[in-house]
Amino acid sequence: MSPFNLTLPIAIGCDHAGFDCKEDLISFLEGEGVKFYDFGTYNKDSVDYAAFGILLCGSANGVAITANKHQGIRAAICWGEELAELARKHNDANIICIPARFVRDGDAEKMLDIFMNTAFEGGRHQNRVNKIAC
């Protein structure tokens, strides 16, 4: 039994500089019987930070609320192509949150394509985006 008394798994991830430490911590977690998910990186090759994130849950509300607690995150719930486009154009969203229970097969891919290929318009929207940060 883990001394951590955890009921949920731990997420662990790193960049190339943190790889050795991550591997040490994974060994520790395994030894303690703690369940975890390794989100990489998986070697010491240089990596950049992610440009966008993709989060999914039944309604997308839980993942969006959780993600938006973090500085610099602008997670937007999108269940249609127009919403994915507007999230990028008007809000400079960097994480798309997809409600898996409410999106038809193939629509998530279409939204993701639009989200990744739409630029932030800036202009009149920039002032609003600047007010989002705490």
PDB file of N, CA and C in Angstrom, residues 40-93:
ATOM      1  N   GLY A  40       5.807  11.996 -21.103  1.00  0.00           N
ATOM      2  CA  GLY A  40       7.021  12.329 -21.830  1.00  0.00           C
ATOM      3  C   GLY A  40       7.706  13.549 -21.239  1.00  0.00           C
ATOM      4  N   THR A  41       8.724  13.897 -21.843  1.00  0.00           N
ATOM      5  CA  THR A  41       9.409  13.387 -22.998  1.00  0.00           C
ATOM      6  C   THR A  41      10.036  12.032 -22.651  1.00  0.00           C
ATOM      7  N   TYR A  42      10.384  11.271 -23.657  1.00  0.00           N
ATOM      8  CA  TYR A  42      10.815   9.896 -23.440  1.00  0.00           C
ATOM      9  C   TYR A  42      12.303   9.690 -23.688  1.00  0.00           C
ATOM     10  N   ASN A  43      13.052  10.767 -23.883  1.00  0.00           N
ATOM     11  CA  ASN A  43      14.504  10.688 -24.027  1.00  0.00           C
ATOM     12  C   ASN A  43      15.088  12.078 -23.782  1.00  0.00           C
ATOM     13  N   LYS A  44      16.406  12.211 -23.950  1.00  0.00           N
ATOM     14  CA  LYS A  44      17.074  13.484 -23.663  1.00  0.00           C
ATOM     15  C   LYS A  44      17.179  14.412 -24.866  1.00  0.00           C
ATOM     16  N   ASP A  45      16.569  14.036 -25.989  1.00  0.00           N
ATOM     17  CA  ASP A  45      16.592  14.907 -27.155  1.00  0.00           C
ATOM     18  C   ASP A  45      15.892  16.224 -26.828  1.00  0.00           C
ATOM     19  N   SER A  46      16.440  17.314 -27.322  1.00  0.00           N
ATOM     20  CA  SER A  46      15.887  18.637 -27.066  1.00  0.00           C
ATOM     21  C   SER A  46      14.453  18.720 -27.575  1.00  0.00           C
ATOM     22  N   VAL A  47      13.588  19.300 -26.763  1.00  0.00           N
ATOM     23  CA  VAL A  47      12.188  19.471 -27.137  1.00  0.00           C
ATOM     24  C   VAL A  47      11.750  20.894 -26.811  1.00  0.00           C
ATOM     25  N   ASP A  48      10.773  21.369 -27.559  1.00  0.00           N
ATOM     26  CA  ASP A  48      10.150  22.649 -27.275  1.00  0.00           C
ATOM     27  C   ASP A  48       8.858  22.379 -26.518  1.00  0.00           C
ATOM     28  N   TYR A  49       8.313  23.408 -25.928  1.00  0.00           N
ATOM     29  CA  TYR A  49       7.038  23.250 -25.259  1.00  0.00           C
ATOM     30  C   TYR A  49       5.937  23.117 -26.296  1.00  0.00           C
ATOM     31  N   ALA A  50       4.802  22.629 -25.880  1.00  0.00           N
ATOM     32  CA  ALA A  50       3.694  22.380 -26.804  1.00  0.00           C
ATOM     33  C   ALA A  50       3.078  23.687 -27.275  1.00  0.00           C
ATOM     34  N   ALA A  51       2.633  23.682 -28.514  1.00  0.00           N
ATOM     35  CA  ALA A  51       1.961  24.840 -29.079  1.00  0.00           C
ATOM     36  C   ALA A  51       0.500  24.881 -28.650  1.00  0.00           C
ATOM     37  N   PHE A  52      -0.140  23.735 -28.593  1.00  0.00           N
ATOM     38  CA  PHE A  52      -1.550  23.615 -28.234  1.00  0.00           C
ATOM     39  C   PHE A  52      -1.740  22.389 -27.368  1.00  0.00           C
ATOM     40  N   GLY A  53      -2.865  22.379 -26.672  1.00  0.00           N
ATOM     41  CA  GLY A  53      -3.262  21.203 -25.913  1.00  0.00           C
ATOM     42  C   GLY A  53      -4.643  20.753 -26.344  1.00  0.00           C
ATOM     43  N   ILE A  54      -4.897  19.478 -26.136  1.00  0.00           N
ATOM     44  CA  ILE A  54      -6.192  18.881 -26.441  1.00  0.00           C
ATOM     45  C   ILE A  54      -6.651  18.155 -25.183  1.00  0.00           C
ATOM     46  N   LEU A  55      -7.818  18.525 -24.679  1.00  0.00           N
ATOM     47  CA  LEU A  55      -8.375  17.857 -23.507  1.00  0.00           C
ATOM     48  C   LEU A  55      -9.778  17.377 -23.834  1.00  0.00           C
ATOM     49  N   LEU A  56     -10.109  16.207 -23.318  1.00  0.00           N
ATOM     50  CA  LEU A  56     -11.426  15.630 -23.570  1.00  0.00           C
ATOM     51  C   LEU A  56     -12.004  15.060 -22.286  1.00  0.00           C
ATOM     52  N   CYS A  57     -13.296  15.233 -22.122  1.00  0.00           N
ATOM     53  CA  CYS A  57     -14.047  14.509 -21.101  1.00  0.00           C
ATOM     54  C   CYS A  57     -15.493  14.520 -21.574  1.00  0.00           C
ATOM     55  N   GLY A  58     -16.389  13.982 -20.788  1.00  0.00           N
ATOM     56  CA  GLY A  58     -17.778  13.860 -21.228  1.00  0.00           C
ATOM     57  C   GLY A  58     -18.390  15.164 -21.669  1.00  0.00           C
ATOM     58  N   SER A  59     -18.315  16.181 -20.815  1.00  0.00           N
ATOM     59  CA  SER A  59     -18.916  17.480 -21.140  1.00  0.00           C
ATOM     60  C   SER A  59     -17.895  18.532 -21.522  1.00  0.00           C
ATOM     61  N   ALA A  60     -16.628  18.288 -21.261  1.00  0.00           N
ATOM     62  CA  ALA A  60     -15.494  19.211 -21.443  1.00  0.00           C
ATOM     63  C   ALA A  60     -15.444  20.281 -20.358  1.00  0.00           C
ATOM     64  N   ASN A  61     -16.460  20.355 -19.527  1.00  0.00           N
ATOM     65  CA  ASN A  61     -16.458  21.357 -18.459  1.00  0.00           C
ATOM     66  C   ASN A  61     -15.365  21.084 -17.433  1.00  0.00           C
ATOM     67  N   GLY A  62     -15.244  19.855 -16.979  1.00  0.00           N
ATOM     68  CA  GLY A  62     -14.255  19.522 -15.957  1.00  0.00           C
ATOM     69  C   GLY A  62     -12.834  19.811 -16.393  1.00  0.00           C
ATOM     70  N   VAL A  63     -12.479  19.393 -17.608  1.00  0.00           N
ATOM     71  CA  VAL A  63     -11.106  19.618 -18.070  1.00  0.00           C
ATOM     72  C   VAL A  63     -10.846  21.093 -18.325  1.00  0.00           C
ATOM     73  N   ALA A  64     -11.843  21.831 -18.812  1.00  0.00           N
ATOM     74  CA  ALA A  64     -11.664  23.262 -19.063  1.00  0.00           C
ATOM     75  C   ALA A  64     -11.493  24.031 -17.756  1.00  0.00           C
ATOM     76  N   ILE A  65     -12.313  23.720 -16.769  1.00  0.00           N
ATOM     77  CA  ILE A  65     -12.203  24.387 -15.471  1.00  0.00           C
ATOM     78  C   ILE A  65     -10.836  24.117 -14.861  1.00  0.00           C
ATOM     79  N   THR A  66     -10.413  22.870 -14.913  1.00  0.00           N
ATOM     80  CA  THR A  66      -9.121  22.496 -14.334  1.00  0.00           C
ATOM     81  C   THR A  66      -7.971  23.171 -15.065  1.00  0.00           C
ATOM     82  N   ALA A  67      -7.991  23.133 -16.379  1.00  0.00           N
ATOM     83  CA  ALA A  67      -6.904  23.726 -17.165  1.00  0.00           C
ATOM     84  C   ALA A  67      -6.823  25.235 -16.957  1.00  0.00           C
ATOM     85  N   ASN A  68      -7.962  25.889 -16.892  1.00  0.00           N
ATOM     86  CA  ASN A  68      -7.977  27.349 -16.793  1.00  0.00           C
ATOM     87  C   ASN A  68      -7.541  27.877 -15.431  1.00  0.00           C
ATOM     88  N   LYS A  69      -7.292  26.996 -14.486  1.00  0.00           N
ATOM     89  CA  LYS A  69      -6.752  27.430 -13.193  1.00  0.00           C
ATOM     90  C   LYS A  69      -5.282  27.796 -13.305  1.00  0.00           C
ATOM     91  N   HIS A  70      -4.649  27.435 -14.409  1.00  0.00           N
ATOM     92  CA  HIS A  70      -3.209  27.621 -14.564  1.00  0.00           C
ATOM     93  C   HIS A  70      -2.893  28.851 -15.399  1.00  0.00           C
ATOM     94  N   GLN A  71      -1.911  29.608 -14.918  1.00  0.00           N
ATOM     95  CA  GLN A  71      -1.483  30.837 -15.588  1.00  0.00           C
ATOM     96  C   GLN A  71      -1.089  30.548 -17.038  1.00  0.00           C
ATOM     97  N   GLY A  72      -1.523  31.373 -17.944  1.00  0.00           N
ATOM     98  CA  GLY A  72      -1.147  31.247 -19.351  1.00  0.00           C
ATOM     99  C   GLY A  72      -2.004  30.289 -20.149  1.00  0.00           C
ATOM    100  N   ILE A  73      -2.927  29.618 -19.487  1.00  0.00           N
ATOM    101  CA  ILE A  73      -3.802  28.674 -20.186  1.00  0.00           C
ATOM    102  C   ILE A  73      -5.096  29.382 -20.545  1.00  0.00           C
ATOM    103  N   ARG A  74      -5.520  29.193 -21.776  1.00  0.00           N
ATOM    104  CA  ARG A  74      -6.804  29.676 -22.241  1.00  0.00           C
ATOM    105  C   ARG A  74      -7.491  28.497 -22.918  1.00  0.00           C
ATOM    106  N   ALA A  75      -8.204  27.721 -22.099  1.00  0.00           N
ATOM    107  CA  ALA A  75      -8.868  26.505 -22.573  1.00  0.00           C
ATOM    108  C   ALA A  75     -10.303  26.831 -22.948  1.00  0.00           C
ATOM    109  N   ALA A  76     -10.693  26.411 -24.145  1.00  0.00           N
ATOM    110  CA  ALA A  76     -12.024  26.716 -24.660  1.00  0.00           C
ATOM    111  C   ALA A  76     -12.784  25.435 -24.974  1.00  0.00           C
ATOM    112  N   ILE A  77     -14.028  25.376 -24.521  1.00  0.00           N
ATOM    113  CA  ILE A  77     -14.900  24.246 -24.835  1.00  0.00           C
ATOM    114  C   ILE A  77     -15.440  24.449 -26.252  1.00  0.00           C
ATOM    115  N   CYS A  78     -15.239  23.451 -27.084  1.00  0.00           N
ATOM    116  CA  CYS A  78     -15.681  23.531 -28.478  1.00  0.00           C
ATOM    117  C   CYS A  78     -16.446  22.264 -28.844  1.00  0.00           C
ATOM    118  N   TRP A  79     -17.678  22.446 -29.339  1.00  0.00           N
ATOM    119  CA  TRP A  79     -18.456  21.305 -29.800  1.00  0.00           C
ATOM    120  C   TRP A  79     -18.860  21.465 -31.264  1.00  0.00           C
ATOM    121  N   GLY A  80     -18.289  22.480 -31.897  1.00  0.00           N
ATOM    122  CA  GLY A  80     -18.560  22.693 -33.312  1.00  0.00           C
ATOM    123  C   GLY A  80     -17.419  23.441 -33.972  1.00  0.00           C
ATOM    124  N   GLU A  81     -17.380  23.386 -35.277  1.00  0.00           N
ATOM    125  CA  GLU A  81     -16.284  23.983 -36.034  1.00  0.00           C
ATOM    126  C   GLU A  81     -16.193  25.493 -35.845  1.00  0.00           C
ATOM    127  N   GLU A  82     -17.328  26.184 -35.829  1.00  0.00           N
ATOM    128  CA  GLU A  82     -17.307  27.631 -35.678  1.00  0.00           C
ATOM    129  C   GLU A  82     -16.766  28.035 -34.304  1.00  0.00           C
ATOM    130  N   LEU A  83     -17.104  27.269 -33.283  1.00  0.00           N
ATOM    131  CA  LEU A  83     -16.591  27.562 -31.945  1.00  0.00           C
ATOM    132  C   LEU A  83     -15.083  27.368 -31.879  1.00  0.00           C
ATOM    133  N   ALA A  84     -14.583  26.333 -32.545  1.00  0.00           N
ATOM    134  CA  ALA A  84     -13.131  26.107 -32.580  1.00  0.00           C
ATOM    135  C   ALA A  84     -12.421  27.268 -33.256  1.00  0.00           C
ATOM    136  N   GLU A  85     -13.007  27.757 -34.326  1.00  0.00           N
ATOM    137  CA  GLU A  85     -12.415  28.891 -35.042  1.00  0.00           C
ATOM    138  C   GLU A  85     -12.445  30.160 -34.190  1.00  0.00           C
ATOM    139  N   LEU A  86     -13.577  30.448 -33.574  1.00  0.00           N
ATOM    140  CA  LEU A  86     -13.704  31.657 -32.768  1.00  0.00           C
ATOM    141  C   LEU A  86     -12.846  31.608 -31.502  1.00  0.00           C
ATOM    142  N   ALA A  87     -12.666  30.427 -30.943  1.00  0.00           N
ATOM    143  CA  ALA A  87     -11.817  30.293 -29.754  1.00  0.00           C
ATOM    144  C   ALA A  87     -10.401  30.752 -30.055  1.00  0.00           C
ATOM    145  N   ARG A  88      -9.918  30.441 -31.243  1.00  0.00           N
ATOM    146  CA  ARG A  88      -8.577  30.877 -31.650  1.00  0.00           C
ATOM    147  C   ARG A  88      -8.592  32.346 -32.087  1.00  0.00           C
ATOM    148  N   LYS A  89      -9.507  32.718 -32.986  1.00  0.00           N
ATOM    149  CA  LYS A  89      -9.534  34.068 -33.552  1.00  0.00           C
ATOM    150  C   LYS A  89      -9.746  35.144 -32.507  1.00  0.00           C
ATOM    151  N   HIS A  90     -10.700  34.933 -31.607  1.00  0.00           N
ATOM    152  CA  HIS A  90     -11.110  35.987 -30.687  1.00  0.00           C
ATOM    153  C   HIS A  90     -10.533  35.851 -29.284  1.00  0.00           C
ATOM    154  N   ASN A  91     -10.176  34.633 -28.875  1.00  0.00           N
ATOM    155  CA  ASN A  91      -9.723  34.427 -27.498  1.00  0.00           C
ATOM    156  C   ASN A  91      -8.296  33.933 -27.394  1.00  0.00           C
ATOM    157  N   ASP A  92      -7.643  33.691 -28.521  1.00  0.00           N
ATOM    158  CA  ASP A  92      -6.281  33.160 -28.534  1.00  0.00           C
ATOM    159  C   ASP A  92      -6.175  31.921 -27.651  1.00  0.00           C
ATOM    160  N   ALA A  93      -7.206  31.059 -27.694  1.00  0.00           N
ATOM    161  CA  ALA A  93      -7.218  29.829 -26.905  1.00  0.00           C
ATOM    162  C   ALA A  93      -6.031  28.961 -27.303  1.00  0.00           C
TER     163      ALA A  93
END
